[in-house]
């Protein structure tokens, strides 16, 4: 598939640059486009060998919500149909009791429908390792929150493997081991007055993400997402 796409781009380059008098210019343009195509493919979650299947899917879902928020709103509308009062009742799954019922879901749906599409986030290996560290630290203990057992903050953990630039933040989801449920939980942000998790997912200030997911003693599963405006890997 990639070769056909590259051949198509090269044909387009030839079409629009026939006016160049020197073949050298055409070759330089061709190499530039070929390199760009290969680099873009390298950022796809499926190519990030340091992520598990679930972690890759979380990045894909996150970027789908950012790049196509109106489409993602439809997933929340479907999610809303499983509410019975304040309870989420899905066949074959544990019933979940929410704080706000459908109120928070409706708010999230409106937010997504009014959201301007944002660029997809790039994946960081160092930030993903920082997220995985928090899972390994707090998951077996059954603790929650953003502080490590040794008192380290998300910013400390991220800077262990590089340096975050401009701004940084962290989301943590508990209880789900499928990517769509993780992102829906954070977008709805039930019981969180400031909707900070939703704001992080849809923030134009964040361009890079790292993800770590794993078991949690109390809530079965947890998934950490670390965000930054930019990141310098060590």
Coordinates of N, CA, C and O in Angstrom, one line a residue, residues 40-215:
X40 N 5.7 9.9 8.5 CA 4.3 9.9 8.9 C 3.9 8.6 9.3 O 3.2 8.4 10.3
X41 N 4.3 7.5 8.5 CA 3.9 6.2 8.9 C 4.6 5.7 10.2 O 4.0 4.9 10.9
X42 N 5.8 6.3 10.5 CA 6.5 5.8 11.7 C 5.7 6.3 12.9 O 6.0 5.7 14.0
X43 N 4.9 7.3 12.8 CA 4.1 7.8 14.0 C 2.9 7.0 14.3 O 2.2 7.2 15.3
X44 N 2.5 6.1 13.4 CA 1.2 5.3 13.6 C 1.4 4.4 14.8 O 2.4 3.8 15.0
X45 N 0.4 4.3 15.7 CA 0.4 3.5 16.8 C 0.8 2.1 16.5 O 1.5 1.4 17.3
X46 N 0.4 1.5 15.4 CA 0.7 0.2 15.1 C 2.2 -0.1 14.9 O 2.7 -1.2 14.9
X47 N 3.0 1.0 14.7 CA 4.4 0.9 14.5 C 5.2 1.2 15.8 O 6.4 1.1 15.8
X48 N 4.5 1.5 16.9 CA 5.1 1.8 18.1 C 5.3 0.5 18.9 O 4.5 0.1 19.7
X49 N 6.5 -0.1 18.8 CA 6.7 -1.4 19.3 C 6.8 -1.4 20.9 O 6.6 -2.4 21.5
X50 N 7.0 -0.2 21.4 CA 7.1 -0.1 22.9 C 5.7 0.0 23.6 O 5.6 0.0 24.8
X51 N 4.6 0.0 22.8 CA 3.3 0.0 23.3 C 2.6 -1.4 23.2 O 2.8 -2.1 22.2
X52 N 1.8 -1.7 24.2 CA 1.0 -2.9 24.1 C -0.2 -2.7 23.1 O -0.4 -1.6 22.7
X53 N -0.9 -3.8 22.8 CA -2.1 -3.6 21.9 C -3.1 -2.7 22.5 O -3.6 -1.8 21.8
X54 N -3.4 -2.7 23.8 CA -4.3 -1.8 24.4 C -3.8 -0.4 24.4 O -4.5 0.5 24.1
X55 N -2.5 -0.2 24.7 CA -1.9 1.1 24.7 C -2.0 1.8 23.3 O -2.3 2.9 23.1
X56 N -1.7 1.0 22.3 CA -1.8 1.5 20.9 C -3.2 1.9 20.6 O -3.5 3.0 20.0
X57 N -4.2 1.1 21.0 CA -5.6 1.4 20.7 C -6.0 2.7 21.5 O -6.9 3.4 20.9
X58 N -5.5 2.9 22.7 CA -5.9 4.1 23.4 C -5.4 5.3 22.7 O -6.1 6.3 22.6
X59 N -4.2 5.3 22.1 CA -3.7 6.4 21.3 C -4.6 6.6 20.1 O -4.9 7.8 19.8
X60 N -5.0 5.6 19.4 CA -5.8 5.7 18.3 C -7.2 6.3 18.6 O -7.7 7.2 17.9
X61 N -7.7 5.9 19.7 CA -9.0 6.4 20.1 C -8.9 7.9 20.5 O -9.8 8.7 20.2
X62 N -7.9 8.2 21.3 CA -7.6 9.6 21.7 C -7.5 10.5 20.5 O -8.1 11.5 20.4
X63 N -6.7 10.0 19.5 CA -6.5 10.8 18.3 C -7.8 10.9 17.4 O -8.1 11.9 16.8
X64 N -8.6 9.9 17.5 CA -9.9 9.9 16.8 C -10.8 11.0 17.4 O -11.5 11.8 16.7
X65 N -10.8 11.0 18.7 CA -11.6 12.0 19.4 C -11.2 13.4 19.1 O -12.0 14.4 19.0
X66 N -9.8 13.6 19.0 CA -9.3 14.9 18.7 C -9.5 15.4 17.2 O -9.9 16.5 17.0
X67 N -9.3 14.4 16.3 CA -9.3 14.8 14.9 C -10.8 14.8 14.3 O -11.0 15.5 13.3
X68 N -11.7 14.0 14.9 CA -13.0 13.9 14.4 C -14.0 13.9 15.6 O -14.7 12.9 15.8
X69 N -14.1 15.0 16.3 CA -14.9 15.1 17.5 C -16.4 14.8 17.3 O -17.1 14.3 18.1
X70 N -16.9 15.3 16.1 CA -18.3 15.1 15.9 C -18.7 13.7 15.7 O -19.7 13.2 16.1
X71 N -17.8 12.9 15.1 CA -18.0 11.5 14.9 C -17.9 10.8 16.3 O -18.7 9.9 16.6
X72 N -17.0 11.2 17.1 CA -16.8 10.6 18.4 C -18.0 10.9 19.3 O -18.4 10.1 20.2
X73 N -18.7 12.0 19.1 CA -19.9 12.3 19.8 C -21.0 11.2 19.6 O -21.7 10.9 20.6
X74 N -21.0 10.6 18.5 CA -21.9 9.5 18.2 C -21.7 8.3 19.1 O -22.6 7.6 19.5
X75 N -20.4 8.1 19.4 CA -20.1 7.0 20.3 C -20.6 7.2 21.7 O -21.1 6.3 22.4
X76 N -20.6 8.5 22.1 CA -21.1 8.8 23.4 C -22.6 8.8 23.4 O -23.2 8.4 24.4
X77 N -23.3 9.1 22.3 CA -24.7 8.9 22.2 C -25.1 7.5 22.3 O -26.1 7.1 23.0
X78 N -24.3 6.6 21.8 CA -24.6 5.1 21.9 C -24.4 4.7 23.4 O -25.2 4.0 24.0
X79 N -23.3 5.2 24.0 CA -23.0 4.9 25.4 C -24.1 5.4 26.3 O -24.5 4.7 27.3
X80 N -24.8 6.5 26.0 CA -25.9 7.0 26.8 C -27.1 6.0 26.8 O -27.8 6.0 27.8
X81 N -27.3 5.2 25.8 CA -28.4 4.3 25.8 C -28.3 3.2 26.8 O -29.3 2.5 27.1
X82 N -27.2 3.0 27.4 CA -27.0 1.9 28.4 C -27.3 2.4 29.8 O -27.2 1.7 30.8
X83 N -27.7 3.7 30.0 CA -28.0 4.2 31.3 C -29.4 3.8 31.8 O -30.4 3.9 31.0
X84 N -29.5 3.4 33.0 CA -30.7 3.2 33.7 C -30.6 4.0 35.0 O -30.0 3.6 36.0
X85 N -31.2 5.2 34.9 CA -31.0 6.1 36.0 C -29.6 6.5 36.1 O -29.0 7.0 35.1
X86 N -28.9 6.3 37.2 CA -27.5 6.7 37.3 C -26.6 5.5 37.0 O -25.3 5.6 37.1
X87 N -27.1 4.4 36.7 CA -26.4 3.2 36.5 C -26.1 2.9 35.0 O -27.0 3.1 34.1
X88 N -24.9 2.4 34.7 CA -24.6 2.0 33.3 C -24.7 0.4 33.3 O -24.0 -0.3 34.0
X89 N -25.6 0.0 32.6 CA -26.0 -1.5 32.6 C -25.7 -2.0 31.1 O -26.5 -1.8 30.2
X90 N -24.6 -2.8 31.0 CA -24.3 -3.4 29.7 C -24.4 -4.9 29.9 O -24.0 -5.5 30.9
X91 N -25.0 -5.6 28.9 CA -25.1 -7.1 29.0 C -23.8 -7.7 29.2 O -22.8 -7.5 28.5
X92 N -23.7 -8.6 30.2 CA -22.5 -9.4 30.5 C -21.4 -8.6 31.2 O -20.3 -9.1 31.4
X93 N -21.7 -7.3 31.6 CA -20.7 -6.5 32.3 C -21.2 -6.1 33.6 O -22.4 -6.1 33.9
X94 N -20.2 -5.7 34.5 CA -20.5 -5.3 35.8 C -21.3 -3.9 35.7 O -20.9 -3.0 35.0
X95 N -22.3 -3.8 36.5 CA -23.1 -2.5 36.5 C -22.2 -1.5 37.2 O -21.7 -1.7 38.3
X96 N -22.2 -0.3 36.6 CA -21.4 0.8 37.1 C -22.3 1.9 37.6 O -23.2 2.4 36.8
X97 N -22.1 2.4 38.8 CA -22.9 3.5 39.4 C -22.2 4.8 39.2 O -21.1 4.9 39.6
X98 N -22.8 5.7 38.5 CA -22.2 7.0 38.2 C -22.6 8.0 39.3 O -23.6 7.8 40.0
X99 N -22.0 9.2 39.3 CA -22.4 10.3 40.2 C -23.4 11.1 39.6 O -24.3 11.6 40.3
X100 N -23.4 11.4 38.3 CA -24.2 12.4 37.6 C -25.2 11.8 36.6 O -26.1 12.5 36.1
X101 N -25.2 10.5 36.4 CA -26.1 9.9 35.4 C -25.8 10.5 34.0 O -24.6 10.7 33.6
X102 N -26.8 10.7 33.2 CA -26.6 11.1 31.9 C -26.3 12.6 31.7 O -25.9 13.1 30.6
X103 N -26.3 13.4 32.8 CA -26.0 14.8 32.7 C -24.6 15.0 32.2 O -24.4 15.9 31.3
X104 N -23.6 14.3 32.7 CA -22.2 14.5 32.3 C -22.0 14.0 30.9 O -21.3 14.6 30.1
X105 N -22.8 13.0 30.5 CA -22.7 12.4 29.2 C -23.2 13.5 28.2 O -22.6 13.7 27.1
X106 N -24.3 14.0 28.5 CA -24.9 15.0 27.6 C -24.0 16.2 27.4 O -23.9 16.8 26.3
X107 N -23.4 16.6 28.5 CA -22.4 17.7 28.4 C -21.3 17.4 27.5 O -20.8 18.2 26.7
X108 N -20.7 16.2 27.7 CA -19.6 15.8 26.8 C -20.0 15.7 25.4 O -19.2 16.1 24.5
X109 N -21.2 15.2 25.1 CA -21.7 15.2 23.7 C -21.7 16.6 23.1 O -21.3 16.8 22.0
X110 N -22.3 17.5 23.8 CA -22.3 18.9 23.3 C -20.9 19.5 23.1 O -20.7 20.1 22.1
X111 N -20.0 19.2 24.0 CA -18.7 19.7 23.9 C -18.0 19.1 22.6 O -17.3 19.9 21.9
X112 N -18.2 17.9 22.4 CA -17.6 17.3 21.2 C -18.2 17.8 19.9 O -17.5 18.1 18.9
X113 N -19.5 18.0 19.9 CA -20.2 18.5 18.7 C -19.7 20.0 18.4 O -19.8 20.4 17.2
X114 N -19.4 20.7 19.4 CA -18.9 22.1 19.2 C -17.4 22.2 19.1 O -16.9 23.3 19.0
X115 N -16.7 21.1 19.3 CA -15.2 21.1 19.3 C -14.6 21.3 17.9 O -15.0 20.6 17.0
X116 N -13.7 22.2 17.7 CA -12.9 22.3 16.5 C -11.9 21.1 16.4 O -11.2 20.8 17.4
X117 N -11.9 20.4 15.3 CA -10.9 19.3 15.2 C -9.5 19.8 15.4 O -9.1 20.9 15.1
X118 N -8.7 18.9 16.1 CA -7.4 19.2 16.5 C -6.4 18.2 15.8 O -6.8 17.1 15.4
X119 N -5.1 18.5 15.7 CA -4.2 17.6 15.2 C -4.0 16.4 16.1 O -4.2 16.4 17.3
X120 N -3.7 15.2 15.5 CA -3.4 14.0 16.2 C -2.1 14.2 17.0 O -1.2 15.0 16.6
X121 N -2.0 13.6 18.2 CA -0.8 13.6 19.0 C 0.2 12.6 18.5 O -0.2 11.5 18.1
X122 N 1.5 13.0 18.6 CA 2.5 12.1 18.3 C 2.8 11.2 19.5 O 2.5 11.6 20.7
X123 N 3.4 10.1 19.3 CA 3.7 9.1 20.4 C 5.1 9.3 20.9 O 6.0 9.3 20.1
X124 N 5.3 9.4 22.2 CA 6.6 9.5 22.8 C 7.0 8.2 23.6 O 6.2 7.7 24.4
X125 N 8.2 7.7 23.3 CA 8.6 6.5 24.0 C 8.9 6.8 25.4 O 8.6 6.0 26.3
X126 N 9.6 7.9 25.7 CA 10.0 8.2 27.0 C 8.8 8.5 27.9 O 8.7 8.1 29.1
X127 N 7.8 9.2 27.4 CA 6.6 9.6 28.1 C 5.8 8.3 28.4 O 5.1 8.2 29.4
X128 N 5.8 7.4 27.4 CA 5.1 6.1 27.6 C 5.8 5.3 28.7 O 5.1 4.7 29.5
X129 N 7.1 5.3 28.8 CA 7.8 4.6 29.9 C 7.4 5.3 31.2 O 7.2 4.5 32.2
X130 N 7.3 6.6 31.3 CA 6.9 7.2 32.5 C 5.5 6.8 32.9 O 5.2 6.6 34.1
X131 N 4.6 6.7 32.0 CA 3.2 6.3 32.3 C 3.2 4.8 32.8 O 2.5 4.5 33.7
X132 N 4.0 4.0 32.1 CA 4.1 2.6 32.5 C 4.7 2.4 34.0 O 4.2 1.6 34.7
X133 N 5.6 3.3 34.3 CA 6.2 3.3 35.6 C 5.1 3.5 36.7 O 5.1 2.9 37.8
X134 N 4.2 4.5 36.4 CA 3.2 4.8 37.4 C 2.2 3.6 37.5 O 1.7 3.3 38.7
X135 N 2.0 2.9 36.4 CA 1.1 1.7 36.5 C 1.8 0.6 37.4 O 1.1 0.0 38.2
X136 N 3.0 0.4 37.1 CA 3.8 -0.6 37.9 C 3.9 -0.3 39.4 O 3.9 -1.2 40.2
X137 N 3.9 1.0 39.7 CA 4.1 1.5 41.0 C 2.8 1.4 41.8 O 2.7 0.9 42.9
X138 N 1.7 2.0 41.2 CA 0.5 2.1 42.0 C -0.5 1.0 41.7 O -1.4 0.7 42.6
X139 N -0.4 0.3 40.6 CA -1.4 -0.7 40.3 C -1.4 -1.9 41.3 O -2.4 -2.2 41.8
X140 N -0.2 -2.5 41.6 CA -0.1 -3.6 42.6 C -0.5 -3.1 44.0 O -1.0 -4.0 44.8
X141 N -0.4 -1.9 44.3 CA -0.7 -1.4 45.6 C -2.2 -1.1 45.7 O -2.8 -0.9 46.8
X142 N -2.9 -0.9 44.6 CA -4.3 -0.5 44.6 C -4.6 0.9 44.9 O -5.7 1.3 45.3
X143 N -3.5 1.8 44.8 CA -3.7 3.2 45.1 C -4.1 4.0 43.9 O -4.0 3.5 42.8
X144 N -4.6 5.2 44.1 CA -5.0 6.0 43.0 C -4.3 7.4 43.1 O -3.7 7.7 44.1
X145 N -4.5 8.2 42.1 CA -3.9 9.5 42.1 C -2.6 9.7 41.3 O -2.1 8.7 40.7
X146 N -2.1 10.9 41.2 CA -1.0 11.2 40.3 C 0.4 11.2 41.0 O 1.4 11.3 40.3
X147 N 0.4 11.0 42.3 CA 1.7 10.9 43.0 C 2.2 9.5 43.1 O 1.4 8.6 43.4
X148 N 3.5 9.3 42.8 CA 4.1 8.0 43.0 C 4.2 7.7 44.5 O 4.1 8.5 45.3
X149 N 4.5 6.4 44.8 CA 4.7 6.0 46.2 C 5.9 6.7 46.8 O 5.9 6.8 48.1
X150 N 6.8 7.2 46.0 CA 8.0 7.9 46.6 C 7.7 9.5 46.5 O 8.7 10.2 46.8
X151 N 6.5 9.9 46.2 CA 6.2 11.3 46.2 C 6.4 12.0 44.9 O 6.2 13.2 44.8
X152 N 6.9 11.3 43.9 CA 7.2 12.0 42.6 C 5.9 12.4 41.9 O 4.9 11.7 42.0
X153 N 6.0 13.5 41.2 CA 4.8 14.0 40.4 C 4.9 13.4 39.0 O 5.9 12.9 38.6
X154 N 3.8 13.6 38.2 CA 3.9 13.2 36.8 C 5.0 13.9 36.1 O 5.7 13.4 35.2
X155 N 5.3 15.2 36.4 CA 6.4 16.0 35.8 C 7.7 15.3 36.1 O 8.6 15.3 35.2
X156 N 7.9 14.9 37.3 CA 9.2 14.2 37.7 C 9.3 12.9 36.8 O 10.4 12.6 36.3
X157 N 8.3 12.2 36.7 CA 8.3 10.9 36.0 C 8.6 11.1 34.5 O 9.4 10.4 33.9
X158 N 8.0 12.1 33.9 CA 8.2 12.4 32.5 C 9.6 12.8 32.3 O 10.3 12.4 31.3
X159 N 10.2 13.6 33.2 CA 11.5 14.2 33.0 C 12.6 13.1 33.2 O 13.8 13.4 33.0
X160 N 12.2 12.0 33.7 CA 13.2 10.9 33.9 C 13.7 10.4 32.6 O 14.9 9.9 32.5
X161 N 12.9 10.4 31.6 CA 13.3 9.9 30.3 C 13.5 10.9 29.2 O 13.7 10.6 28.0
X162 N 13.4 12.2 29.6 CA 13.6 13.2 28.6 C 13.3 14.6 29.3 O 13.5 14.7 30.5
X163 N 12.7 15.5 28.5 CA 12.3 16.8 29.0 C 11.1 17.2 28.3 O 11.0 17.3 27.1
X164 N 10.0 17.5 29.2 CA 8.8 18.0 28.6 C 9.0 19.5 28.3 O 9.7 20.2 29.0
X165 N 8.3 20.0 27.2 CA 8.4 21.4 26.8 C 7.0 22.1 26.8 O 6.0 21.5 26.6
X166 N 7.1 23.3 27.2 CA 5.9 24.2 27.2 C 4.9 23.9 28.3 O 4.6 24.7 29.2
X167 N 4.3 22.7 28.3 CA 3.3 22.4 29.2 C 3.2 20.8 29.3 O 3.6 20.1 28.4
X168 N 2.6 20.3 30.4 CA 2.5 18.9 30.6 C 1.3 18.6 31.4 O 0.8 19.4 32.2
X169 N 0.8 17.4 31.4 CA -0.4 17.0 32.2 C -0.5 15.5 32.2 O 0.2 14.8 31.5
X170 N -1.5 15.0 32.9 CA -1.7 13.5 33.0 C -3.1 13.2 33.3 O -3.8 13.9 34.0
X171 N -3.6 12.1 32.6 CA -4.9 11.5 32.8 C -4.7 10.1 33.3 O -3.8 9.4 32.9
X172 N -5.6 9.7 34.2 CA -5.6 8.3 34.6 C -7.0 7.7 34.6 O -7.9 8.3 35.2
X173 N -7.2 6.6 33.9 CA -8.5 5.9 33.8 C -8.4 4.7 34.7 O -7.4 4.0 34.7
X174 N -9.5 4.4 35.4 CA -9.6 3.2 36.2 C -10.8 2.3 35.8 O -11.9 2.9 35.6
X175 N -10.6 1.0 35.8 CA -11.7 0.1 35.7 C -12.0 -0.5 34.3 O -12.8 -1.4 34.1
X176 N -11.3 0.1 33.3 CA -11.6 -0.4 31.9 C -10.3 -1.0 31.2 O -9.2 -0.4 31.4
X177 N -10.5 -2.0 30.4 CA -9.3 -2.5 29.7 C -9.6 -2.6 28.2 O -9.1 -3.4 27.4
X178 N -10.6 -1.7 27.7 CA -10.8 -1.5 26.3 C -10.7 0.0 26.0 O -11.1 0.8 26.8
X179 N -10.0 0.3 24.9 CA -9.6 1.7 24.6 C -10.8 2.7 24.5 O -10.7 3.8 25.1
X180 N -11.9 2.3 23.9 CA -13.0 3.2 23.7 C -13.6 3.5 25.1 O -14.0 4.7 25.3
X181 N -13.7 2.6 25.9 CA -14.3 2.8 27.3 C -13.4 3.7 28.1 O -13.9 4.6 28.8
X182 N -12.1 3.6 27.9 CA -11.1 4.4 28.6 C -11.3 5.9 28.2 O -11.4 6.8 29.0
X183 N -11.4 6.1 26.9 CA -11.5 7.5 26.4 C -12.9 8.1 26.7 O -13.0 9.3 27.1
X184 N -13.9 7.3 26.6 CA -15.3 7.8 26.9 C -15.3 8.2 28.4 O -15.9 9.2 28.7
X185 N -14.8 7.3 29.3 CA -14.8 7.7 30.7 C -14.1 9.0 30.9 O -14.6 9.8 31.7
X186 N -13.0 9.3 30.3 CA -12.3 10.5 30.5 C -12.9 11.7 29.9 O -12.9 12.8 30.4
X187 N -13.6 11.5 28.7 CA -14.3 12.6 28.1 C -15.6 13.0 28.9 O -15.9 14.2 29.1
X188 N -16.3 12.0 29.4 CA -17.5 12.3 30.2 C -17.0 12.9 31.5 O -17.6 13.9 32.0
X189 N -16.0 12.4 32.1 CA -15.4 12.9 33.4 C -16.5 13.1 34.5 O -16.6 14.1 35.2
X190 N -17.2 12.0 34.7 CA -18.3 12.0 35.7 C -17.8 12.3 37.1 O -16.8 11.7 37.5
X191 N -18.4 13.2 37.7 CA -18.0 13.5 39.1 C -16.8 14.5 39.3 O -16.4 14.8 40.4
X192 N -16.3 14.9 38.2 CA -15.1 15.8 38.2 C -15.6 17.2 37.8 O -15.8 17.5 36.6
X193 N -15.8 18.2 38.7 CA -16.4 19.5 38.4 C -15.7 20.2 37.3 O -16.4 20.8 36.4
X194 N -14.4 20.2 37.3 CA -13.7 21.0 36.3 C -13.5 20.3 34.9 O -13.0 20.9 34.0
X195 N -13.9 19.0 34.9 CA -13.7 18.3 33.6 C -12.3 18.3 33.1 O -12.0 18.5 31.9
X196 N -11.3 18.2 34.0 CA -9.9 18.3 33.7 C -9.4 17.3 32.7 O -8.6 17.5 31.9
X197 N -10.0 16.0 32.9 CA -9.5 15.0 32.0 C -10.0 15.3 30.5 O -9.2 15.0 29.6
X198 N -11.2 15.7 30.4 CA -11.7 16.1 29.1 C -10.9 17.2 28.5 O -10.5 17.2 27.3
X199 N -10.6 18.2 29.3 CA -9.8 19.3 28.8 C -8.4 18.9 28.3 O -7.9 19.4 27.3
X200 N -7.8 17.9 29.0 CA -6.5 17.4 28.6 C -6.6 16.7 27.2 O -5.8 17.0 26.4
X201 N -7.6 15.9 27.1 CA -7.8 15.2 25.8 C -8.0 16.1 24.6 O -7.5 15.8 23.5
X202 N -8.7 17.2 24.9 CA -9.0 18.1 23.8 C -8.2 19.4 23.8 O -8.7 20.4 23.2
X203 N -7.1 19.4 24.5 CA -6.3 20.6 24.6 C -5.4 20.8 23.4 O -4.7 20.0 23.0
X204 N -5.5 22.0 22.7 CA -4.6 22.3 21.6 C -3.2 22.5 22.0 O -2.3 22.5 21.2
X205 N -3.0 22.7 23.3 CA -1.6 22.9 23.8 C -0.8 21.6 23.8 O 0.5 21.6 23.9
X206 N -1.4 20.5 23.8 CA -0.7 19.2 23.9 C -0.6 18.6 22.5 O -1.5 18.5 21.7
X207 N 0.7 18.2 22.2 CA 1.0 17.6 20.9 C 1.6 16.2 21.0 O 1.7 15.6 20.0
X208 N 2.0 15.8 22.2 CA 2.7 14.6 22.4 C 2.1 13.8 23.5 O 1.6 14.4 24.5
X209 N 2.0 12.5 23.4 CA 1.4 11.6 24.4 C 2.2 10.4 24.6 O 2.9 9.9 23.7
X210 N 2.2 9.9 25.9 CA 2.7 8.6 26.3 C 1.7 7.9 27.0 O 0.9 8.5 27.8
X211 N 1.6 6.5 26.8 CA 0.5 5.8 27.4 C 1.1 4.5 28.1 O 2.0 3.9 27.5
X212 N 0.5 4.2 29.2 CA 0.8 3.0 29.9 C -0.4 2.4 30.6 O -1.1 3.1 31.3
X213 N -0.7 1.1 30.3 CA -1.9 0.5 30.9 C -1.5 -0.8 31.5 O -0.6 -1.5 31.1
X214 N -2.3 -1.2 32.6 CA -2.0 -2.5 33.2 C -3.0 -2.8 34.3 O -4.0 -2.0 34.5
X215 N -2.8 -3.9 35.1 CA -3.7 -4.3 36.1 C -3.7 -3.3 37.3 O -2.6 -2.7 37.6

